[in-house]
Amino acid sequence: MSGLQVREATAEDLVAVVGLQREDVIREEHEDDVPLSAYRAAFDEITADAHQQLLVGELDGEVVATAQVTWVRRLTYVGGEMGIVESVRVRSDLRGRGLGETLMRHVLDLARARGAVRVELTTNAQRDAAGRFYERLGFRPSHVGMKYYLGGRR
Amino acid sequence: MSGLQVREATAEDLVAVVGLQREDVIREEHEDDVPLSAYRAAFDEITADAHQQLLVGELDGEVVATAQVTWVRRLTYVGGEMGIVESVRVRSDLRGRGLGETLMRHVLDLARARGAVRVELTTNAQRDAAGRFYERLGFRPSHVGMKYYLGGRR
């Protein structure tokens, strides 16, 4: 029991959530000079989207973890629903206490409650510890995650 | 120029699309005994979903290729939109003619037109040829694709 309380993000969580994202050391994007207000429209779109759940984990009333889950209906598995997890973050000074496990088990519970067939994510191949963490939870590294960058807002 | 004409699927394409899915030899699911009508609700949900595009590719008026694209807003890249591609299929007797390349270039063009920052997919690590195909198109195999199966409808 890590003590982490997981709930859906509200408008007030933007600063905490973006702060956790920016803490990530091997993210490819470098946007520390971007004002937080630039994320507001995306944040509001995600939290209003019935297919998405932006989760935050609180410890003693403070947001210290986050994950974004998108629920997608696919034709495979006779029209099964899948959960795609992205941007899993735990505050760096709190790692190793099981907070990430509590957060991910919450995601798996949400998936079971919906009757989803699969939860999936990709982890940067450089992140050895992350890969082992997901394997301990029962994820299987069966696929290669391929990315094509278009430029766009990057 | 492969001659493939790519468009969004309509209700009439269900049999062709599910047929292409079932042809796949290393898919994990085995549902050949499932009636096509079982896919109807999922098919209709996907084609009605503003965040999804179920594509079909026609050659001489016949559906011979398909791909499912889901557009997801994320907080990374300052609220960038990403295209997640799934269930890319080309009829087995027509491979090696560039049809898959035409289909995937169409997906990349859709992504550029939307201002998306990234297109991503996972390919089974057993599919060597698929991995090389996506790399030729400019995808980078930077991530490990991890899957957790819940049972559900499987």
CSV table of C-alpha atoms in Angstrom, one decimal:
chain,number,residue,atom,x,y,z
A,1,MET,CA,0.0,0.0,0.0
A,2,SER,CA,1.7,3.2,-1.2
A,3,GLY,CA,-1.0,5.6,0.2
A,4,LEU,CA,-1.5,7.1,-3.2
A,5,GLN,CA,-5.0,8.3,-3.9
A,6,VAL,CA,-5.8,8.2,-7.6
A,7,ARG,CA,-8.6,10.4,-9.1
A,8,GLU,CA,-9.3,12.1,-12.4
A,9,ALA,CA,-7.6,15.5,-13.0
A,10,THR,CA,-9.6,18.7,-12.7
A,11,ALA,CA,-8.8,22.1,-14.2
A,12,GLU,CA,-6.9,23.0,-11.1
A,13,ASP,CA,-4.3,20.2,-11.7
A,14,LEU,CA,-2.8,21.7,-14.8
A,15,VAL,CA,0.3,23.1,-13.1
A,16,ALA,CA,1.1,20.0,-11.2
A,17,VAL,CA,0.5,17.7,-14.2
A,18,VAL,CA,2.7,19.7,-16.6
A,19,GLY,CA,5.3,20.0,-13.9
A,20,LEU,CA,5.5,16.2,-13.6
A,21,GLN,CA,5.8,15.9,-17.3
A,22,ARG,CA,8.7,18.4,-17.5
A,23,GLU,CA,10.6,16.7,-14.8
A,24,ASP,CA,11.1,13.7,-17.1
A,25,VAL,CA,14.8,13.6,-18.0
A,26,ILE,CA,14.7,11.7,-21.3
A,27,ARG,CA,11.6,13.1,-22.9
A,28,GLU,CA,12.4,14.2,-26.4
A,29,GLU,CA,10.6,17.5,-26.3
A,30,HIS,CA,12.2,20.6,-24.7
A,31,GLU,CA,9.5,23.1,-23.8
A,32,ASP,CA,10.5,24.5,-20.5
A,33,ASP,CA,10.2,28.0,-21.9
A,34,VAL,CA,6.6,27.4,-22.9
A,35,PRO,CA,4.1,29.2,-20.6
A,36,LEU,CA,1.7,26.8,-18.7
A,37,SER,CA,-1.2,28.6,-20.3
A,38,ALA,CA,-0.2,27.1,-23.6
A,39,TYR,CA,-1.4,23.7,-22.3
A,40,ARG,CA,-4.8,24.9,-21.1
A,41,ALA,CA,-6.7,24.2,-24.3
A,42,ALA,CA,-5.3,20.7,-24.6
A,43,PHE,CA,-5.8,20.0,-20.9
A,44,ASP,CA,-9.5,21.0,-21.2
A,45,GLU,CA,-10.0,19.0,-24.3
A,46,ILE,CA,-8.5,15.9,-22.7
A,47,THR,CA,-10.5,16.2,-19.5
A,48,ALA,CA,-13.7,16.8,-21.4
A,49,ASP,CA,-13.1,13.8,-23.8
A,50,ALA,CA,-15.3,10.8,-22.8
A,51,HIS,CA,-12.7,8.5,-24.4
A,52,GLN,CA,-9.9,9.8,-22.1
A,53,GLN,CA,-9.0,9.8,-18.5
A,54,LEU,CA,-6.3,12.0,-17.3
A,55,LEU,CA,-5.4,10.6,-13.9
A,56,VAL,CA,-3.5,12.2,-11.0
A,57,GLY,CA,-2.2,10.5,-7.8
A,58,GLU,CA,-2.2,12.4,-4.6
A,59,LEU,CA,-0.1,11.8,-1.5
A,60,ASP,CA,-1.0,13.8,1.5
A,61,GLY,CA,-3.1,16.1,-0.7
A,62,GLU,CA,-0.4,16.8,-3.2
A,63,VAL,CA,-0.3,15.7,-6.8
A,64,VAL,CA,2.8,13.5,-7.2
A,65,ALA,CA,1.9,11.2,-10.1
A,66,THR,CA,0.0,11.2,-13.3
A,67,ALA,CA,-1.0,9.1,-16.3
A,68,GLN,CA,-3.1,9.6,-19.4
A,69,VAL,CA,-5.4,6.8,-20.6
A,70,THR,CA,-7.2,6.7,-23.9
A,71,TRP,CA,-10.0,4.1,-24.4
A,72,VAL,CA,-10.2,3.0,-28.0
A,73,ARG,CA,-12.7,0.7,-29.7
A,74,ARG,CA,-11.0,-1.6,-32.2
A,75,LEU,CA,-12.2,-4.3,-34.6
A,76,THR,CA,-9.7,-6.8,-33.2
A,77,TYR,CA,-11.0,-9.1,-30.5
A,78,VAL,CA,-14.5,-8.8,-31.9
A,79,GLY,CA,-14.7,-5.1,-31.3
A,80,GLY,CA,-12.8,-5.0,-28.1
A,81,GLU,CA,-11.9,-1.9,-26.2
A,82,MET,CA,-8.3,-1.1,-25.5
A,83,GLY,CA,-6.7,1.3,-23.0
A,84,ILE,CA,-3.7,3.2,-24.3
A,85,VAL,CA,-1.6,4.6,-21.5
A,86,GLU,CA,0.8,7.5,-22.0
A,87,SER,CA,2.8,10.0,-19.9
A,88,VAL,CA,3.1,7.9,-16.8
A,89,ARG,CA,5.0,10.0,-14.3
A,90,VAL,CA,5.9,9.8,-10.6
A,91,ARG,CA,7.7,12.7,-8.9
A,92,SER,CA,11.4,11.8,-9.0
A,93,ASP,CA,12.1,12.1,-5.3
A,94,LEU,CA,9.3,9.7,-4.5
A,95,ARG,CA,10.3,6.8,-6.7
A,96,GLY,CA,10.8,3.3,-5.3
A,97,ARG,CA,7.8,3.5,-2.9
A,98,GLY,CA,5.3,1.7,-5.0
A,99,LEU,CA,3.4,4.8,-6.2
A,100,GLY,CA,3.7,3.9,-9.8
A,101,GLU,CA,2.5,0.4,-9.1
A,102,THR,CA,-0.6,1.8,-7.3
A,103,LEU,CA,-1.3,4.1,-10.3
A,104,MET,CA,-0.9,1.4,-12.9
A,105,ARG,CA,-3.0,-1.1,-10.9
A,106,HIS,CA,-5.7,1.6,-10.8
A,107,VAL,CA,-5.5,1.8,-14.6
A,108,LEU,CA,-5.8,-2.0,-14.9
A,109,ASP,CA,-8.8,-1.9,-12.5
A,110,LEU,CA,-10.5,0.7,-14.7
A,111,ALA,CA,-9.9,-1.5,-17.7
A,112,ARG,CA,-11.4,-4.5,-16.0
A,113,ALA,CA,-14.4,-2.5,-14.9
A,114,ARG,CA,-15.0,-1.4,-18.5
A,115,GLY,CA,-14.5,-5.0,-19.9
A,116,ALA,CA,-11.5,-3.9,-21.9
A,117,VAL,CA,-9.5,-6.6,-23.6
A,118,ARG,CA,-6.1,-5.0,-23.4
A,119,VAL,CA,-4.0,-2.2,-21.8
A,120,GLU,CA,-1.0,-1.1,-23.8
A,121,LEU,CA,1.7,1.4,-23.7
A,122,THR,CA,5.1,2.0,-25.3
A,123,THR,CA,8.2,2.8,-23.2
A,124,ASN,CA,11.4,4.3,-24.6
A,125,ALA,CA,13.8,1.5,-25.2
A,126,GLN,CA,16.4,3.5,-23.2
A,127,ARG,CA,14.2,3.1,-20.1
A,128,ASP,CA,15.4,-0.2,-18.8
A,129,ALA,CA,14.0,0.3,-15.3
A,130,ALA,CA,10.6,1.3,-16.8
A,131,GLY,CA,10.5,-1.8,-18.9
A,132,ARG,CA,11.2,-4.1,-15.9
A,133,PHE,CA,8.6,-2.2,-13.9
A,134,TYR,CA,5.9,-2.9,-16.5
A,135,GLU,CA,6.9,-6.5,-16.8
A,136,ARG,CA,6.6,-7.0,-13.1
A,137,LEU,CA,3.0,-5.8,-13.4
A,138,GLY,CA,2.3,-8.4,-16.1
A,139,PHE,CA,2.9,-6.4,-19.3
A,140,ARG,CA,4.6,-8.3,-22.0
A,141,PRO,CA,7.2,-6.6,-24.3
A,142,SER,CA,5.9,-8.3,-27.4
A,143,HIS,CA,6.0,-5.3,-29.8
A,144,VAL,CA,8.2,-2.7,-31.2
A,145,GLY,CA,6.9,0.8,-30.7
A,146,MET,CA,7.6,2.9,-33.9
A,147,LYS,CA,7.2,6.7,-34.0
A,148,TYR,CA,7.2,9.1,-36.9
A,149,TYR,CA,7.7,12.7,-36.1
A,150,LEU,CA,6.0,15.3,-38.3
A,151,GLY,CA,7.4,18.5,-37.0
A,152,GLY,CA,4.1,20.2,-36.2
A,153,ARG,CA,4.1,21.9,-32.8
A,154,ARG,CA,7.3,20.2,-31.8
B,1,MET,CA,2.1,4.6,-57.8
B,2,SER,CA,0.4,1.5,-56.6
B,3,GLY,CA,-3.1,2.5,-57.9
B,4,LEU,CA,-4.6,2.1,-54.5
B,5,GLN,CA,-7.5,4.5,-53.7
B,6,VAL,CA,-7.8,5.2,-50.0
B,7,ARG,CA,-11.0,6.4,-48.4
B,8,GLU,CA,-12.9,6.1,-45.1
B,9,ALA,CA,-14.9,2.9,-44.6
B,10,THR,CA,-18.7,2.9,-44.8
B,11,ALA,CA,-21.1,0.4,-43.3
B,12,GLU,CA,-20.9,-1.7,-46.5
B,13,ASP,CA,-17.2,-2.4,-45.9
B,14,LEU,CA,-17.5,-4.5,-42.8
B,15,VAL,CA,-17.2,-7.9,-44.5
B,16,ALA,CA,-14.1,-6.8,-46.5
B,17,VAL,CA,-12.4,-5.2,-43.5
B,18,VAL,CA,-13.0,-8.1,-41.1
B,19,GLY,CA,-12.0,-10.5,-43.8
B,20,LEU,CA,-8.6,-8.7,-44.1
B,21,GLN,CA,-8.1,-8.8,-40.4
B,22,ARG,CA,-8.8,-12.5,-40.2
B,23,GLU,CA,-6.3,-13.2,-43.0
B,24,ASP,CA,-3.5,-12.2,-40.7
B,25,VAL,CA,-1.4,-15.2,-39.8
B,26,ILE,CA,0.2,-14.2,-36.6
B,27,ARG,CA,-2.6,-12.3,-35.0
B,28,GLU,CA,-3.1,-13.5,-31.4
B,29,GLU,CA,-6.9,-13.7,-31.6
B,30,HIS,CA,-8.7,-16.7,-33.1
B,31,GLU,CA,-12.2,-15.8,-33.9
B,32,ASP,CA,-12.9,-17.3,-37.3
B,33,ASP,CA,-16.0,-18.9,-35.9
B,34,VAL,CA,-17.5,-15.5,-34.8
B,35,PRO,CA,-20.3,-14.3,-37.1
B,36,LEU,CA,-19.5,-11.1,-38.9
B,37,SER,CA,-22.6,-9.5,-37.3
B,38,ALA,CA,-20.8,-9.6,-34.0
B,39,TYR,CA,-18.5,-6.8,-35.3
B,40,ARG,CA,-21.3,-4.5,-36.4
B,41,ALA,CA,-21.7,-2.5,-33.2
B,42,ALA,CA,-17.9,-1.9,-32.9
B,43,PHE,CA,-17.7,-1.1,-36.6
B,44,ASP,CA,-20.5,1.5,-36.4
B,45,GLU,CA,-19.0,3.0,-33.2
B,46,ILE,CA,-15.6,3.4,-34.8
B,47,THR,CA,-16.9,4.9,-38.1
B,48,ALA,CA,-19.1,7.4,-36.1
B,49,ASP,CA,-16.3,8.4,-33.8
B,50,ALA,CA,-14.8,11.8,-34.7
B,51,HIS,CA,-11.5,10.8,-33.2
B,52,GLN,CA,-11.2,7.8,-35.5
B,53,GLN,CA,-10.7,7.1,-39.1
B,54,LEU,CA,-11.2,3.5,-40.4
B,55,LEU,CA,-9.5,3.5,-43.8
B,56,VAL,CA,-9.9,1.2,-46.7
B,57,GLY,CA,-7.8,1.0,-49.8
B,58,GLU,CA,-9.5,0.0,-53.1
B,59,LEU,CA,-7.9,-1.5,-56.1
B,60,ASP,CA,-10.2,-1.8,-59.2
B,61,GLY,CA,-13.1,-1.2,-56.9
B,62,GLU,CA,-12.3,-3.9,-54.5
B,63,VAL,CA,-11.3,-3.4,-50.9
B,64,VAL,CA,-7.8,-4.9,-50.5
B,65,ALA,CA,-6.2,-2.9,-47.6
B,66,THR,CA,-7.3,-1.3,-44.4
B,67,ALA,CA,-5.9,0.6,-41.4
B,68,GLN,CA,-7.5,2.1,-38.3
B,69,VAL,CA,-6.3,5.5,-37.1
B,70,THR,CA,-7.1,7.1,-33.8
B,71,TRP,CA,-6.3,10.8,-33.2
B,72,VAL,CA,-5.5,11.5,-29.6
B,73,ARG,CA,-4.7,14.9,-27.9
B,74,ARG,CA,-2.0,14.6,-25.4
B,75,LEU,CA,-0.2,17.0,-23.1
B,76,THR,CA,3.2,16.3,-24.5
B,77,TYR,CA,4.5,18.6,-27.2
B,78,VAL,CA,2.4,21.4,-25.7
B,79,GLY,CA,-0.9,19.6,-26.3
B,80,GLY,CA,0.0,18.0,-29.6
B,81,GLU,CA,-2.2,15.6,-31.4
B,82,MET,CA,-1.0,12.1,-32.2
B,83,GLY,CA,-2.2,9.5,-34.7
B,84,ILE,CA,-2.2,5.9,-33.4
B,85,VAL,CA,-2.3,3.4,-36.2
B,86,GLU,CA,-3.6,-0.1,-35.7
B,87,SER,CA,-4.7,-3.1,-37.8
B,88,VAL,CA,-2.8,-2.3,-41.0
B,89,ARG,CA,-3.6,-5.0,-43.5
B,90,VAL,CA,-2.9,-5.6,-47.2
B,91,ARG,CA,-4.5,-8.6,-48.9
B,92,SER,CA,-1.8,-11.3,-48.8
B,93,ASP,CA,-1.7,-12.0,-52.6
B,94,LEU,CA,-1.1,-8.4,-53.3
B,95,ARG,CA,1.8,-7.7,-51.2
B,96,GLY,CA,5.1,-6.3,-52.6
B,97,ARG,CA,3.3,-3.9,-54.9
B,98,GLY,CA,3.5,-0.8,-52.8
B,99,LEU,CA,-0.1,-0.8,-51.6
B,100,GLY,CA,0.9,-0.7,-47.9
B,101,GLU,CA,3.2,2.3,-48.7
B,102,THR,CA,0.4,4.2,-50.4
B,103,LEU,CA,-1.9,3.5,-47.5
B,104,MET,CA,0.6,4.6,-44.8
B,105,ARG,CA,1.6,7.7,-46.8
B,106,HIS,CA,-2.1,8.6,-46.9
B,107,VAL,CA,-2.1,8.3,-43.1
B,108,LEU,CA,1.0,10.5,-42.8
B,109,ASP,CA,-0.7,13.1,-45.2
B,110,LEU,CA,-3.8,13.1,-43.0
B,111,ALA,CA,-1.6,13.7,-39.9
B,112,ARG,CA,0.2,16.6,-41.6
B,113,ALA,CA,-3.1,18.1,-42.7
B,114,ARG,CA,-4.3,18.1,-39.1
B,115,GLY,CA,-1.0,19.5,-37.7
B,116,ALA,CA,-0.4,16.3,-35.7
B,117,VAL,CA,3.0,16.0,-34.1
B,118,ARG,CA,3.5,12.3,-34.4
B,119,VAL,CA,2.1,9.1,-35.9
B,120,GLU,CA,2.8,5.9,-33.9
B,121,LEU,CA,2.1,2.3,-34.0
B,122,THR,CA,3.4,-1.0,-32.6
B,123,THR,CA,4.3,-4.0,-34.6
B,124,ASN,CA,4.7,-7.5,-33.3
B,125,ALA,CA,8.4,-8.1,-32.7
B,126,GLN,CA,8.0,-11.3,-34.7
B,127,ARG,CA,7.2,-9.2,-37.8
B,128,ASP,CA,10.7,-8.5,-39.2
B,129,ALA,CA,9.5,-7.5,-42.6
B,130,ALA,CA,6.8,-5.1,-41.1
B,131,GLY,CA,9.5,-3.4,-39.0
B,132,ARG,CA,11.7,-2.8,-42.0
B,133,PHE,CA,8.7,-1.6,-44.0
B,134,TYR,CA,7.9,1.1,-41.4
B,135,GLU,CA,11.5,2.1,-41.0
B,136,ARG,CA,11.8,2.6,-44.8
B,137,LEU,CA,8.8,5.0,-44.5
B,138,GLY,CA,10.7,7.0,-41.8
B,139,PHE,CA,9.3,5.4,-38.6
B,140,ARG,CA,11.9,4.9,-35.8
B,141,PRO,CA,11.8,1.8,-33.6
B,142,SER,CA,12.6,3.8,-30.5
B,143,HIS,CA,10.2,2.2,-28.1
B,144,VAL,CA,9.1,-1.2,-26.7
B,145,GLY,CA,5.4,-1.9,-27.1
B,146,MET,CA,4.1,-3.5,-24.0
B,147,LYS,CA,0.7,-5.2,-23.8
B,148,TYR,CA,-1.4,-6.5,-20.8
B,149,TYR,CA,-4.2,-8.8,-21.7
B,150,LEU,CA,-7.2,-8.7,-19.4
B,151,GLY,CA,-9.3,-11.5,-20.8
B,152,GLY,CA,-12.5,-9.7,-21.5
B,153,ARG,CA,-13.9,-10.6,-24.9
B,154,ARG,CA,-10.8,-12.5,-25.9
